[in-house]
Short mmCIF file of C-alpha atoms in Angstrom, two decimals:
data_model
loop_
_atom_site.label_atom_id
_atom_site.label_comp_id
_atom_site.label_asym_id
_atom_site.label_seq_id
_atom_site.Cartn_x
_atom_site.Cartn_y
_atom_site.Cartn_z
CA UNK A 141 85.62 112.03 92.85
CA UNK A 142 86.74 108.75 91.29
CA UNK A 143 87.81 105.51 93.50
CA UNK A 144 88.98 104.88 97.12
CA UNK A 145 89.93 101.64 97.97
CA UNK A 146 90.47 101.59 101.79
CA UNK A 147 92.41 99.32 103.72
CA UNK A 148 90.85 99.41 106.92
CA UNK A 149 90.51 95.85 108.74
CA UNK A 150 93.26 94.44 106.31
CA UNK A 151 96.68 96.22 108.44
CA UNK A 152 98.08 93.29 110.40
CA UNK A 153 99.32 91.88 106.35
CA UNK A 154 101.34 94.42 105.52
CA UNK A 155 102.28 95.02 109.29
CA UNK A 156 103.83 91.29 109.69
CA UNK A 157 105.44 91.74 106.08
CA UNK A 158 106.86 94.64 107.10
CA UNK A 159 108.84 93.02 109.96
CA UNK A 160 110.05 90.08 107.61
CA UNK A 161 111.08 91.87 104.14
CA UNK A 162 114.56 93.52 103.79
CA UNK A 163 113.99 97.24 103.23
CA UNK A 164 116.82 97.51 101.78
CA UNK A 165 116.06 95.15 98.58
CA UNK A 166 113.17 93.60 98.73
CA UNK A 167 110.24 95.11 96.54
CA UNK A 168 106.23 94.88 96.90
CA UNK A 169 103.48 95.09 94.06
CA UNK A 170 99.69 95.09 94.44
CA UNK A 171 96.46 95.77 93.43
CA UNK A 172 94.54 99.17 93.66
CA UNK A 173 93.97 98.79 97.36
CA UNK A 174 98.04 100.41 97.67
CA UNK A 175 98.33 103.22 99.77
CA UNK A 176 99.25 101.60 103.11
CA UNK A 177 101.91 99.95 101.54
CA UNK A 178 104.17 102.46 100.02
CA UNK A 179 104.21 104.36 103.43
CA UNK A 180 105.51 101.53 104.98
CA UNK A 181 107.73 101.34 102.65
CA UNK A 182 109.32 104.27 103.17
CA UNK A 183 107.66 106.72 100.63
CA UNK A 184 106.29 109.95 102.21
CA UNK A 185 102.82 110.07 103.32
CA UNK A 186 102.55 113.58 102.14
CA UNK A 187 103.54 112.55 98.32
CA UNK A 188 100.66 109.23 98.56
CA UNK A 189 97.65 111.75 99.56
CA UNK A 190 98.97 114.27 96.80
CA UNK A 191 98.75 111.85 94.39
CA UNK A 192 95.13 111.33 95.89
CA UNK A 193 94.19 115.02 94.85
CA UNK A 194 95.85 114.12 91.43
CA UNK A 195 98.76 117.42 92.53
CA UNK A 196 102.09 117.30 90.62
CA UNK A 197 103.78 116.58 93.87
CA UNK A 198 102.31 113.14 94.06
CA UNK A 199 104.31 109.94 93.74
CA UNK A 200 103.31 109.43 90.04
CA UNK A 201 103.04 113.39 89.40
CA UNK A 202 99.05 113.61 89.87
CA UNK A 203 98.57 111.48 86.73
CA UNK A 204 98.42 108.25 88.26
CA UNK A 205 95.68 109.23 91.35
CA UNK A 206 94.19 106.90 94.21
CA UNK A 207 94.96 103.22 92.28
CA UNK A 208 98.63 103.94 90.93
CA UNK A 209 101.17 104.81 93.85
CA UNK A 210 104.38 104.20 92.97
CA UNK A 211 107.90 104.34 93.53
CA UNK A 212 110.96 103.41 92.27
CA UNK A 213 113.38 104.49 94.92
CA UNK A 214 111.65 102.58 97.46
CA UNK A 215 111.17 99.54 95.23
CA UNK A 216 107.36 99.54 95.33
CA UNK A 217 105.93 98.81 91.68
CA UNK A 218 102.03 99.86 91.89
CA UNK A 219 99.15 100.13 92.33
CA UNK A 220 97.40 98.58 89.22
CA UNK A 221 93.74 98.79 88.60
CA UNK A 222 93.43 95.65 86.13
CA UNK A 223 92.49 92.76 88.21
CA UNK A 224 95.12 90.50 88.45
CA UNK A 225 97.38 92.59 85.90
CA UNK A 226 100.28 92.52 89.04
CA UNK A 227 100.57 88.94 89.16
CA UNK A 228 102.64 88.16 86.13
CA UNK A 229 104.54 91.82 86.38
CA UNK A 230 105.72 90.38 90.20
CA UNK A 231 106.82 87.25 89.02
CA UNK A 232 108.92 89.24 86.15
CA UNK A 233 110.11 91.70 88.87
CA UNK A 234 112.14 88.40 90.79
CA UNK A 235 113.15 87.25 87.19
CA UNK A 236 114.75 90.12 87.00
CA UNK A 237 116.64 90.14 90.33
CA UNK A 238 117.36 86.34 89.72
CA UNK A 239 118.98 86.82 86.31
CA UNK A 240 120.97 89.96 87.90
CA UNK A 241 121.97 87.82 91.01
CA UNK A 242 120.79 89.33 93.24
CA UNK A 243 119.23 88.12 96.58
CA UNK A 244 116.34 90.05 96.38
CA UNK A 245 112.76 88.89 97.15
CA UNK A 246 109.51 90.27 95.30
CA UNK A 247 105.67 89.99 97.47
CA UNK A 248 103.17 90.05 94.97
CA UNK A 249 99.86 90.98 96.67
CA UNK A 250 96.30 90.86 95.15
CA UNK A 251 92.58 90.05 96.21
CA UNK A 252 90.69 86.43 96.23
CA UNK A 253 88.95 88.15 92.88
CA UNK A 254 92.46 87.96 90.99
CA UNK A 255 92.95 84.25 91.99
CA UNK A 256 90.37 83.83 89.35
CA UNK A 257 92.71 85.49 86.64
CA UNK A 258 93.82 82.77 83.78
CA UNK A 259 97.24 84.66 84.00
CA UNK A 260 97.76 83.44 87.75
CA UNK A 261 97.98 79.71 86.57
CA UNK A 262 100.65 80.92 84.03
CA UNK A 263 102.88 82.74 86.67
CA UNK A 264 102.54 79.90 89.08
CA UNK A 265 103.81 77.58 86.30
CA UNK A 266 106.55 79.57 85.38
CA UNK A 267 107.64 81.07 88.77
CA UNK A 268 108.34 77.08 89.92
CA UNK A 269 109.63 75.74 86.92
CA UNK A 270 112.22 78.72 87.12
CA UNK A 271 112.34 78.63 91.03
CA UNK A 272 111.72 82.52 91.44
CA UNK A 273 112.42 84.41 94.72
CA UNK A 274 108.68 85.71 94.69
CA UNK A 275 105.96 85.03 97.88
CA UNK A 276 102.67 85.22 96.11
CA UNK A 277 100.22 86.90 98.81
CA UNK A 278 96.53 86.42 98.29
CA UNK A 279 94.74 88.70 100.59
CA UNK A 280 91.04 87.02 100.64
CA UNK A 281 89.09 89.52 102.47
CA UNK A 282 86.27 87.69 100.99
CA UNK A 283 84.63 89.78 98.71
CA UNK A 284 85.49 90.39 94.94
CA UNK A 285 84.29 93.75 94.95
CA UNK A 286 80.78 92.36 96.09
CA UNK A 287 80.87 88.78 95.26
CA UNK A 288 81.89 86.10 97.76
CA UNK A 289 84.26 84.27 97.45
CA UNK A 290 81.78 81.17 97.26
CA UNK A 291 80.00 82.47 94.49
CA UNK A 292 83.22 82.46 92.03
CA UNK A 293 84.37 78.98 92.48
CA UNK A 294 83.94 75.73 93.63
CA UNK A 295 86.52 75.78 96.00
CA UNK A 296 86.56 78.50 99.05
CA UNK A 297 90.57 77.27 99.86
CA UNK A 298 92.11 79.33 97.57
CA UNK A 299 95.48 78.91 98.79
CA UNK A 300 95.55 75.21 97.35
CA UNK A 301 95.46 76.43 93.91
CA UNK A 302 99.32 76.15 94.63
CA UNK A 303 98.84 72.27 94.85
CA UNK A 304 98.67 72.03 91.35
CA UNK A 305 102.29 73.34 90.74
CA UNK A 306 103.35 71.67 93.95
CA UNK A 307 104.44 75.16 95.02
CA UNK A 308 104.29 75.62 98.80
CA UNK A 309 101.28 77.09 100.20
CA UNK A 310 99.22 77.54 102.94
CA UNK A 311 96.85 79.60 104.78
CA UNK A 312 97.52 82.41 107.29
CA UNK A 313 95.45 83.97 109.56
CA UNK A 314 95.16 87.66 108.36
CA UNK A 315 94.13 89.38 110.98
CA UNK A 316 97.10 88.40 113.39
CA UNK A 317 100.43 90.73 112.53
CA UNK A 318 102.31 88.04 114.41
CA UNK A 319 101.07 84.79 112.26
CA UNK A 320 101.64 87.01 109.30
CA UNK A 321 105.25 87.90 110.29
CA UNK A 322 106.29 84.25 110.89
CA UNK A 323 104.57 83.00 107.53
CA UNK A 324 106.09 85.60 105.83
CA UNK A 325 109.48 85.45 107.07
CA UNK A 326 109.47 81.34 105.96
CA UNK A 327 108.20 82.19 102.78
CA UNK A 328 111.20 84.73 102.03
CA UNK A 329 113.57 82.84 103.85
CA UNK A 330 113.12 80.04 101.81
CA UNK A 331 112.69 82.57 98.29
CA UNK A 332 116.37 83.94 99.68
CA UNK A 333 118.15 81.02 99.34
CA UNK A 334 117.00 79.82 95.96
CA UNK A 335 114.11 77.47 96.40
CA UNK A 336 111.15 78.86 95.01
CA UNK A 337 108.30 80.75 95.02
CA UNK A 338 105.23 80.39 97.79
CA UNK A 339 101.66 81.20 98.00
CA UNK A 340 100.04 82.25 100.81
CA UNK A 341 96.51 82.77 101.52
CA UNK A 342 95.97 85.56 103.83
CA UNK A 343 92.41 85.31 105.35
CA UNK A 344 91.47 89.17 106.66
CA UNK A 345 87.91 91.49 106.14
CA UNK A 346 87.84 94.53 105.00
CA UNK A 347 85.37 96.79 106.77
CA UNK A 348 85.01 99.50 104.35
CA UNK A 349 83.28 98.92 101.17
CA UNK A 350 84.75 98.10 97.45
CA UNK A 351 85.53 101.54 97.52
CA UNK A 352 83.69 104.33 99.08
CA UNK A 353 81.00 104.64 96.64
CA UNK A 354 80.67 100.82 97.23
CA UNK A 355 76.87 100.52 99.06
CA UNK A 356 77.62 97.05 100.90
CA UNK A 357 74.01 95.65 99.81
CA UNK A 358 76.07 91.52 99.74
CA UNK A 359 76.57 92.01 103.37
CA UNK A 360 75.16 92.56 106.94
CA UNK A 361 76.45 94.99 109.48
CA UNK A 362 76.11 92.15 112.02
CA UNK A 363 78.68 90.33 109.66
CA UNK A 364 81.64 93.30 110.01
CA UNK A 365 80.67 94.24 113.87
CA UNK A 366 81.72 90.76 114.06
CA UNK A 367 85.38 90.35 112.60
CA UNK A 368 85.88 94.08 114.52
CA UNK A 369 85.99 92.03 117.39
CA UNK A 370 89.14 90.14 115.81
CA UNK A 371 90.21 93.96 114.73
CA UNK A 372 94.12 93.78 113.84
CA UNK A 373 95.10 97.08 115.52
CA UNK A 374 93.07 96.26 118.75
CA UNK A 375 94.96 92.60 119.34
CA UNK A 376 98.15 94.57 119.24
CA UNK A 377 96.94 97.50 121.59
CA UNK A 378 95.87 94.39 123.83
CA UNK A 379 99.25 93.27 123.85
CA UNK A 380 101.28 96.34 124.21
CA UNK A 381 98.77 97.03 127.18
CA UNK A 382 99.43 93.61 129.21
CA UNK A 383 102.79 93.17 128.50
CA UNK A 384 103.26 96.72 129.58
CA UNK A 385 105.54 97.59 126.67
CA UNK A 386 103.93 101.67 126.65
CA UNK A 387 101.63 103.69 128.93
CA UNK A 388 98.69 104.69 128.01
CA UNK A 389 99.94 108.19 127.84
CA UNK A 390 102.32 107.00 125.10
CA UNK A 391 99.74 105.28 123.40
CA UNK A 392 97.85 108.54 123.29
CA UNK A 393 101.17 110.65 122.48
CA UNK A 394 101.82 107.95 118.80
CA UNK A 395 97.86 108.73 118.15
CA UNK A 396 98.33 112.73 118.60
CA UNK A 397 101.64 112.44 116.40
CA UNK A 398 99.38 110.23 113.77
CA UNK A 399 96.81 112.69 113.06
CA UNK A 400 99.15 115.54 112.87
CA UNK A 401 101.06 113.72 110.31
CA UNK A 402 97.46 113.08 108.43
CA UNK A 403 96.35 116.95 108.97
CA UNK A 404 99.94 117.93 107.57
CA UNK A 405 99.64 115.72 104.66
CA UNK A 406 96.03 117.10 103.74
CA UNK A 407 97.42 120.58 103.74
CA UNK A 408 100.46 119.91 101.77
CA UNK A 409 98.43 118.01 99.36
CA UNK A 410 95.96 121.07 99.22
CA UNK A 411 98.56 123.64 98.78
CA UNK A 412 100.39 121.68 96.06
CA UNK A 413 99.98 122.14 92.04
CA UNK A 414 98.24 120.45 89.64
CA UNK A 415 100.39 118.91 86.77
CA UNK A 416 100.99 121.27 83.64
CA UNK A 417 99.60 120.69 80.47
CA UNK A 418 103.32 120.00 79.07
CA UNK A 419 103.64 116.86 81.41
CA UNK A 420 101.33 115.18 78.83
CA UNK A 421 103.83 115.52 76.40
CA UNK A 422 106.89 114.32 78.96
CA UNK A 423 104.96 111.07 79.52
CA UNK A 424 105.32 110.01 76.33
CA UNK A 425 108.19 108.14 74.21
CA UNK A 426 109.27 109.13 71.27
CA UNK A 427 111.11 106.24 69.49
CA UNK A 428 114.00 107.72 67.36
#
């Protein structure tokens, strides 16, 4: 029922962001395609595919479902399903940790659709002229739902829309965790010690549709058996494998432990509640 925006072909962004973000303070928002992110985060798996079957033990209590994950504690804001809707709440996420002093640094992540959002011109304005510790993260896997990414502007280089603020930018190749960890780490680096914002232009694919009711009629299957053969996950497993860094029999023993983990997290999602009626009435504030 409803929406499922899959991340499959996309992993090697949040992989390489991963590696350069501080845990410890640094905070991510995105779009609807968010449930890769929070687990890497830190938030349990078990909590994101409750929140899938809309149970009371999800991460927004069943009421938020497959586009709003969320969690405070591990300083991951959403999840939003209006298009573009995270770009100026990211930028106001590092206002916030600039005004507090803090060294914190805020990645605020949505699709080559949302470039086209009025709102993104303001933030980039803004986020310079104020010198924000916020990387701006375009991930152009490109298709707005089904719409290229020619068909929506005149311009397929979306990451020079940063040009215009002079605001460092630049594209990355998506699909390589390592490319993404090194522009990544510059970009917060340079965030970290006061200088600004940057946007980067993440070029990936997503293989899956839209979302799974999504029939895929704008492209061939020619065009994704091709950027499978760039696959994120398999350029790592190459690696691993001829630098000798695990066996294969390790290899097999992290994809055994994976699909326990998913099997576990279906059945506590299954087994858990469904929100009470009350919890309408919690959600809401009463001004007194």
């Amino acid at each position: 029922r409803g929406f499922l925006h899959l991340y499959n072909g996309q992993e090697a962004i949040l992989a390489g962001a991963l590696h350069a973000m501080d845990l410890s303070k640094d905070k991510m928002i995105t779009a609807y395609r968010n449930h890769v992110q929070p687990i890497g985060m830190g938030v349990d798996p078990r909590r994101v595919m409750a929140e899938l079957y809309g149970k009371a033990t999800g991460t927004s209590q069943g009421l938020g479902g497959s586009m709003h994950i969320f969690s405070k504690e591990h300083r991951f804001y959403g999840g939003h399903g209006i298009v573009g809707g995270q770009i100026p709440l990211g930028a106001g996420i590092a206002f916030g940790d600039k005004y507090h002093g803090s060294d914190a640094v805020t990645l605020c992540c949505f699709g080559d659709g949302a470039a086209r959002q009025g709102s993104l011109h303001e933030t980039f304005n803004l986020a310079m002229l104020w010198k924000l510790p916020v990387v701006f993260v375009c991930e152009n896997n490109g298709y707005a739902m089904g719409t290229s990414v020619a068909r929506t502007a005149s311009h397929t280089d979306i990451w020079k829309l940063g040009k215009g603020y002079e605001m460092p930018c630049g594209p990355v190749d998506g699909m390589n965790p390592i490319k993404v960890a090194e522009a990544f780490d510059e970009a917060i680096q340079r965030a970290r010690r006061g200088d600004g914002p940057t946007f980067l232009e993440l070029k990936t694919y997503r293989y899956r549709g839209h979302s799974m009711s999504d029939a895929q009629k704008y492209r061939t299957k020619a065009e994704v058996a091709e950027y499978k053969k760039i696959d994120p996950i398999s350029q790592v497993l190459e690696v691993i494998k001829d630098k000798k860094y695990l066996s294969d029999k390790q290899i097999q023993a992290i994809n055994d432990d994976v699909k326990e983990r998913v099997i576990e997290c279906e059945k506590f999602a299954d087994e858990s509640p469904y929100p009470e009626k009350q919890q309408l009435y919690d959600m809401v504030y009463e001004e007194k």
